[in-house]
GROMACS .gro file of C-alpha atoms in nm:
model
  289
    1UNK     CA    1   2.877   4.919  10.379
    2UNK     CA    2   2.702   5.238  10.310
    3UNK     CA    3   2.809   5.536  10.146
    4UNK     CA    4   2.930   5.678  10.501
    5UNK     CA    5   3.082   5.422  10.663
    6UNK     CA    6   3.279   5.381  10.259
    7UNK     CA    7   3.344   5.766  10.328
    8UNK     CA    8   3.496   5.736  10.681
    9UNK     CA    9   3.729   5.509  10.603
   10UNK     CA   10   3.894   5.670  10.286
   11UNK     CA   11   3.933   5.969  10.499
   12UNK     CA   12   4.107   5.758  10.773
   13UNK     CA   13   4.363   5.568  10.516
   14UNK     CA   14   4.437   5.943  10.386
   15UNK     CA   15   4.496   6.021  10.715
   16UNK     CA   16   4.718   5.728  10.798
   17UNK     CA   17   4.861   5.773  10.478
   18UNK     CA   18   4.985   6.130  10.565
   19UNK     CA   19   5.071   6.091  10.929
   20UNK     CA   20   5.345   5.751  10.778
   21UNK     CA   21   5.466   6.033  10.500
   22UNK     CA   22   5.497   6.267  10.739
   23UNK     CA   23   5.660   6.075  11.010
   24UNK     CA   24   5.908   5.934  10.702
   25UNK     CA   25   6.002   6.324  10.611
   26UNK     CA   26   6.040   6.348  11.016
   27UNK     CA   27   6.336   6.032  10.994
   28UNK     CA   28   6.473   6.199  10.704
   29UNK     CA   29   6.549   6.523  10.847
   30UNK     CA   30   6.670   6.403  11.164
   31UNK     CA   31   6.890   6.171  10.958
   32UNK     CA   32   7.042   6.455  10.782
   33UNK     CA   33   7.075   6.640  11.095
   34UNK     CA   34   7.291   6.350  11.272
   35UNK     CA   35   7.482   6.339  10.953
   36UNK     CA   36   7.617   6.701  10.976
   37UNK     CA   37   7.607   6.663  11.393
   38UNK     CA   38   7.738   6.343  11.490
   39UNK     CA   39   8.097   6.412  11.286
   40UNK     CA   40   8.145   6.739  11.444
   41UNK     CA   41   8.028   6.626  11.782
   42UNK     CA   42   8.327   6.366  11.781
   43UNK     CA   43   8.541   6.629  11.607
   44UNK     CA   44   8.526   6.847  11.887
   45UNK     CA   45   8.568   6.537  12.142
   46UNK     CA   46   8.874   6.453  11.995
   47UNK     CA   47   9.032   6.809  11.930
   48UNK     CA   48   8.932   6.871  12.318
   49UNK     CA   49   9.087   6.551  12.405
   50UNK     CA   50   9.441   6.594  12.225
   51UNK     CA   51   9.453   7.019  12.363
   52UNK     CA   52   9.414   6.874  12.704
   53UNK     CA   53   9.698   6.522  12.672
   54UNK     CA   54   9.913   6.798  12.506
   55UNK     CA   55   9.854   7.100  12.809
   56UNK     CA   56   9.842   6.828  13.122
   57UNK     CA   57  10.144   6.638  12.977
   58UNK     CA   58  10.352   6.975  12.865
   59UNK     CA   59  10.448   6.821  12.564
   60UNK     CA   60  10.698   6.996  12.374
   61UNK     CA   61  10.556   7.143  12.053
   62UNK     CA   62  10.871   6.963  11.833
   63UNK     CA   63  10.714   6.609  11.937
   64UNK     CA   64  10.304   6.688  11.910
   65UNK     CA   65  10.185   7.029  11.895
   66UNK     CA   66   9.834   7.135  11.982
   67UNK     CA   67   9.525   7.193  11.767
   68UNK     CA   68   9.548   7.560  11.833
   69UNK     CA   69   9.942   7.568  11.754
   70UNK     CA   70   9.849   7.408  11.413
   71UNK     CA   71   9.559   7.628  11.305
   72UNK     CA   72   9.834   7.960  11.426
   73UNK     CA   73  10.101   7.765  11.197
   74UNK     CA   74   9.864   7.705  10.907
   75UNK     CA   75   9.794   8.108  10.930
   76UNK     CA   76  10.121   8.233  10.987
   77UNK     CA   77  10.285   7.979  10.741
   78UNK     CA   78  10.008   8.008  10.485
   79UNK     CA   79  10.246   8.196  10.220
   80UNK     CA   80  10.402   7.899  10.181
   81UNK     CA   81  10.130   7.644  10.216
   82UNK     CA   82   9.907   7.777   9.961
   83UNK     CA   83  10.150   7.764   9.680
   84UNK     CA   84  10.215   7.378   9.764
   85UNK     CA   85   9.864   7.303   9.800
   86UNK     CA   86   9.799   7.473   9.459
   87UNK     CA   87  10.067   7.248   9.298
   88UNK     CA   88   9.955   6.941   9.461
   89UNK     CA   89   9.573   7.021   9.357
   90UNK     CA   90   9.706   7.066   8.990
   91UNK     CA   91   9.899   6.742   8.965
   92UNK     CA   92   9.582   6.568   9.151
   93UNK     CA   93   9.298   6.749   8.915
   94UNK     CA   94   9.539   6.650   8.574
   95UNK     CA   95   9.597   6.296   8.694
   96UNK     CA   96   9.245   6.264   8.737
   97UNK     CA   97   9.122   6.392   8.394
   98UNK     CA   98   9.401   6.181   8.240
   99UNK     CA   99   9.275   5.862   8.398
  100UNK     CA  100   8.905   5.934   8.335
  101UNK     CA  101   8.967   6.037   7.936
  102UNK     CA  102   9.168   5.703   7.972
  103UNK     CA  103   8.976   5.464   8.140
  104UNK     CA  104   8.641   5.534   7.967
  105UNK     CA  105   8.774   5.536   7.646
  106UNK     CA  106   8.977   5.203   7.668
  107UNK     CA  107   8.653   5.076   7.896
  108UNK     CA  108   8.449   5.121   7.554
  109UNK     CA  109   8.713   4.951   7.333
  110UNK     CA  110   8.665   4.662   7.573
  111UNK     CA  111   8.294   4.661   7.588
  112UNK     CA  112   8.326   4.619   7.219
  113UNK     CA  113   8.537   4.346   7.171
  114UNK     CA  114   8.583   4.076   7.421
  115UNK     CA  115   8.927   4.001   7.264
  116UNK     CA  116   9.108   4.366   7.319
  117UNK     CA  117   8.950   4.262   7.684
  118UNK     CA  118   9.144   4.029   7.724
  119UNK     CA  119   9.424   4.107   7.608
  120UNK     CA  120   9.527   4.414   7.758
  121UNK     CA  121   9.331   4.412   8.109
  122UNK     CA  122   9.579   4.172   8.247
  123UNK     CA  123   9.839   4.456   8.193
  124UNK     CA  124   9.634   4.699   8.408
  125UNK     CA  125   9.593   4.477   8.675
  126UNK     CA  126   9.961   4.442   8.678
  127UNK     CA  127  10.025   4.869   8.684
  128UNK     CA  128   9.747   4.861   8.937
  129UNK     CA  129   9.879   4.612   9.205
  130UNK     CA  130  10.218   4.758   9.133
  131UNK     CA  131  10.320   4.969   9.442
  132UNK     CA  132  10.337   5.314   9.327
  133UNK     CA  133  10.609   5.385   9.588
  134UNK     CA  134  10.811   5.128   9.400
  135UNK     CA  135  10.813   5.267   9.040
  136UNK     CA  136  10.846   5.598   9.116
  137UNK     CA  137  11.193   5.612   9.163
  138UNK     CA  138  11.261   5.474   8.791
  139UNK     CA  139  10.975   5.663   8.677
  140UNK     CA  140  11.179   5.996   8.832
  141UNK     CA  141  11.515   5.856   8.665
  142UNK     CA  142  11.395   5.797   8.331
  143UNK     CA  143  11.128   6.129   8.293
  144UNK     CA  144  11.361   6.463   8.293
  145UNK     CA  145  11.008   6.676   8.420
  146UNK     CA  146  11.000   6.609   8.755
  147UNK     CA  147  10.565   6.756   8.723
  148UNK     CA  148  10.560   6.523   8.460
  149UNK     CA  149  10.687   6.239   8.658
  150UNK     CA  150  10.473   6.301   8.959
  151UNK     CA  151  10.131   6.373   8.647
  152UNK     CA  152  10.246   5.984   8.581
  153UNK     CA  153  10.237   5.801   8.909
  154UNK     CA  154   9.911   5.992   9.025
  155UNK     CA  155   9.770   5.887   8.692
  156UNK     CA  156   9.881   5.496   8.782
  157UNK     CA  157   9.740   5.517   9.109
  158UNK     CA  158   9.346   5.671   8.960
  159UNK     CA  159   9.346   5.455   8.652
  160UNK     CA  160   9.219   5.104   8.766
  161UNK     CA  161   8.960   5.169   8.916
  162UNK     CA  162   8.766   5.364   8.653
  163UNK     CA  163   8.873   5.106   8.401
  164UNK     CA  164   8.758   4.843   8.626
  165UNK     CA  165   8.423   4.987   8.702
  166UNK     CA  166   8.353   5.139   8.399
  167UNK     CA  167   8.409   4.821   8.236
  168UNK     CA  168   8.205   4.612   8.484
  169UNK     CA  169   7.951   4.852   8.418
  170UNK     CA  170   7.923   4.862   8.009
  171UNK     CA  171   7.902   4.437   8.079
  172UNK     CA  172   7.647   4.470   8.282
  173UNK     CA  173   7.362   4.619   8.087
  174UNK     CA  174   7.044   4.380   8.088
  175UNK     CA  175   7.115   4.088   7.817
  176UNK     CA  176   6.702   4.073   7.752
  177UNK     CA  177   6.773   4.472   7.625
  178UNK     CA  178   7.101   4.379   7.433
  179UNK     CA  179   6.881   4.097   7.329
  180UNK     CA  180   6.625   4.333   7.160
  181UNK     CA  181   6.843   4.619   7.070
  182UNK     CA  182   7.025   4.340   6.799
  183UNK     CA  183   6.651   4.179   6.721
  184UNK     CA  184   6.581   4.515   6.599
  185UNK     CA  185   6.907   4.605   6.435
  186UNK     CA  186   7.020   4.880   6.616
  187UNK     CA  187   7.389   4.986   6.574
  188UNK     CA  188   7.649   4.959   6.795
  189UNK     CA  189   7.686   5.303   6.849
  190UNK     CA  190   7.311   5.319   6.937
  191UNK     CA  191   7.334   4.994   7.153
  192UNK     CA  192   7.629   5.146   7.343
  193UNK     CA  193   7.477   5.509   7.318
  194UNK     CA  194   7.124   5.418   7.436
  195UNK     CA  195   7.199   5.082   7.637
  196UNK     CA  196   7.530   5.053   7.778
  197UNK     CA  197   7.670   5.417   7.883
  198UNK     CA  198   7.318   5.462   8.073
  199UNK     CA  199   7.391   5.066   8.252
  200UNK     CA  200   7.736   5.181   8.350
  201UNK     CA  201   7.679   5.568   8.465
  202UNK     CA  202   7.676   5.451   8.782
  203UNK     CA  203   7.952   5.220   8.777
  204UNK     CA  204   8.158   5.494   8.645
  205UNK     CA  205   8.064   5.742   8.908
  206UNK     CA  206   8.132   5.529   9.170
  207UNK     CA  207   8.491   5.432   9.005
  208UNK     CA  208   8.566   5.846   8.935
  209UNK     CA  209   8.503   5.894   9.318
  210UNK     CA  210   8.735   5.635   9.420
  211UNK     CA  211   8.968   5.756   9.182
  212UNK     CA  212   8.971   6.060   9.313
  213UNK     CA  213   9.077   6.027   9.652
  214UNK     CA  214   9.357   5.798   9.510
  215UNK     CA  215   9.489   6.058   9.239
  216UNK     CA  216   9.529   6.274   9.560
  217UNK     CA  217   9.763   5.980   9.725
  218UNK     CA  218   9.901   5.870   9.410
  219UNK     CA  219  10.023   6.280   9.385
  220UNK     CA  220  10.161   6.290   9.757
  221UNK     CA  221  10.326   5.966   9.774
  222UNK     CA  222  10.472   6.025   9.441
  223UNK     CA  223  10.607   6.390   9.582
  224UNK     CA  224  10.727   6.196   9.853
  225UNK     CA  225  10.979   5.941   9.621
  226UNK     CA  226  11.053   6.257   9.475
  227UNK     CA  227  11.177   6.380   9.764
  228UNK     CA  228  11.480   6.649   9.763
  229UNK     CA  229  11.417   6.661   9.357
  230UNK     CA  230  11.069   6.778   9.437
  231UNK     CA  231  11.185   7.142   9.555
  232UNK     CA  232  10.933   7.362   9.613
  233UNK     CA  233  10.695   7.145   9.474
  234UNK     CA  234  10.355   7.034   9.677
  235UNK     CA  235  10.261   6.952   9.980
  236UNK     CA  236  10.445   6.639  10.070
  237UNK     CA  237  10.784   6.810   9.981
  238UNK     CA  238  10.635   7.073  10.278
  239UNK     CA  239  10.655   6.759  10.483
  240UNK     CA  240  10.964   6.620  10.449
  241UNK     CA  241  11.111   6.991  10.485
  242UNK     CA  242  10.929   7.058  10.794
  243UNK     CA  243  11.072   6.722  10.959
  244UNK     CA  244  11.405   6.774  10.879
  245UNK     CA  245  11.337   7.141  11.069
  246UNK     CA  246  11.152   6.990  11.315
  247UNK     CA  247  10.923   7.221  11.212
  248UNK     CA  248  10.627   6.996  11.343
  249UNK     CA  249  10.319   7.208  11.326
  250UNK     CA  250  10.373   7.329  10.994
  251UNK     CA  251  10.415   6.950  10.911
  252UNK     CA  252  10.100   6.935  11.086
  253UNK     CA  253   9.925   7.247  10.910
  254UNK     CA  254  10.011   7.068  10.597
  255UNK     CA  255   9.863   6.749  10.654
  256UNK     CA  256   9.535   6.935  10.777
  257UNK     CA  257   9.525   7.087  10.451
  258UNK     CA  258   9.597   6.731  10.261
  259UNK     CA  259   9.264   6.629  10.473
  260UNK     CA  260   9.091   6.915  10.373
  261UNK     CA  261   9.169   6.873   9.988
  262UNK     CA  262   9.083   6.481  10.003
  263UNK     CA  263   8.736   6.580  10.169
  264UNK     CA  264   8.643   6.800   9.901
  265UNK     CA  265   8.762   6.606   9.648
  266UNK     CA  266   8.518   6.292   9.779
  267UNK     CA  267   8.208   6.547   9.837
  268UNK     CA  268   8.251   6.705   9.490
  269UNK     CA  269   8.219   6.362   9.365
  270UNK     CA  270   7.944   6.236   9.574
  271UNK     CA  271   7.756   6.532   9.519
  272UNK     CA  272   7.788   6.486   9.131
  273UNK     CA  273   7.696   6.152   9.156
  274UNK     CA  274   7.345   6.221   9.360
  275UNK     CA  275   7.289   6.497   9.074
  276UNK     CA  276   7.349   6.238   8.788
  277UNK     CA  277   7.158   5.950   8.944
  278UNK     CA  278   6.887   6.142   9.165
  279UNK     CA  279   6.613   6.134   8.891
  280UNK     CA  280   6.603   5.765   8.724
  281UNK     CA  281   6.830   5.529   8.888
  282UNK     CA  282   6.745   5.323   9.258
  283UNK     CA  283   7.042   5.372   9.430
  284UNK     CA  284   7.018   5.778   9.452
  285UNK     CA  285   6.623   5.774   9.451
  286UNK     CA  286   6.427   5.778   9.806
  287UNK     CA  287   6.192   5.574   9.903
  288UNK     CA  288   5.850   5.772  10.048
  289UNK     CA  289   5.796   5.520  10.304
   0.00000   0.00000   0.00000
């Protein structure tokens, strides 16, 4: 092959080379496009859909208001809303913090010794498969705050599954690495410092977003037990209230806004996790083909 011929076909790999990378930045966009499009696209379908079953069939607004109704009640009702939402945000945001102070630290105790493992994980299996609508009642008889006693069965609801995953994660780091870290006598501090907390970042991501969608139920089915004892608490108590008024599209507004809150919650989460992960670990780096 002369030097030529050699020449010509670098040039035409480089070439195919860019035309595949550019074709793969291509897919990518489009995929982020259909990401933002395709939701709202079937959004929009299905608000369209229930304005026109609720207009054709003249339903009354007591049995199933309209989407426009329930955006004029979230407005016009908003005063009272935005107080319950705050409440229901703080009891959901303290839960949380609880159960992820909680979980890692007892997650690290049980990386560390296989015995407090076993002893005690048992037990949060138990307050874990524990309906939450079940002990809240006693939990409300026996704690004088009613906050408090709501802070509680959000934090039972959000505290598996960081346990769990941060645990699964600290026993997961590569046994060839623990291997080494002990050949050359490293501490366990360092082995859990270096090794183990970078093994089960992930792991505990992935747990603190699941956790936080369910600190947000464990808050508004816990409001819910509450019930009359709850006044002028969050925004389940708005709920209950509104049905007893038949007061449907503010019951409405406020489960728009319990949406809303569980949205953000699980795009804070996953955006924190991309920013964590995006720069050394495979599931949150991108492939360039």
């Amino acid at each position: 092959m002369t030097p030529r011929e050699a020449a010509t076909d670098l040039a035409a790999e480089a070439s195919d080379v860019g035309r595949r990378l550019a074709a793969a930045r291509e897919a990518r966009r489009r995929e982020r496009l259909a990401r933002v499009l395709a939701p709202l696209v079937v959004g929009l379908v299905v608000l369209s859909g229930w304005d026109i079953f609720v207009r054709v069939n003249e339903v009354p607004p007591y049995i199933l208001p309209g989407p426009l109704l329930v955006l004029r009640s979230l407005v016009d009702d908003w005063g009272t809303l935005w107080p319950s939402l705050l409440i229901t945000v703080e009891i959901t945001v303290l839960a949380l913090a609880v159960a992820t102070f909680g979980g890692l630290l007892l997650a690290v105790l049980f990386a560390q010794s296989k015995w407090i493992e076993l002893s005690f994980f048992p037990y949060a299996v138990v307050l874990q498969v524990t309906p939450v609508i079940a002990i809240a009642p006693l939990i409300l008889i026996y704690v004088d705050n009613v906050h408090a006693a709501l802070l509680i069965c959000a934090w039972i609801v959000a505290f598996f599954p960081i346990l769990s995953n941060t645990t699964l994660g600290l026993n997961s780091a590569d046994h060839n690495l623990l291997a080494l870290f002990r050949l050359y006598g490293a501490t366990r501090w360092q082995t859990l410092r270096h090794l183990r907390l970078p093994s089960a970042m992930p792991y505990f991501l992935a747990g603190l977003r699941i956790a936080g969608g369910l600190s947000l139920i464990g808050a508004i089915v816990a409001e819910f037990a509450a019930g009359s004892a709850g006044t002028a608490s969050g925004l389940a108590y708005r709920i209950l209230e509104s049905g007893y008024r038949l007061e449907i599209p503010r019951m409405f507004a406020a489960l728009l806004l319990i949406s809303l809150t569980g949205i953000v919650i699980f795009l804070a989460f996953t955006l924190l996790q991309h920013l964590v992960l995006r720069r050394w670990h495979d599931s949150a780096i991108r492939s360039e083909e």
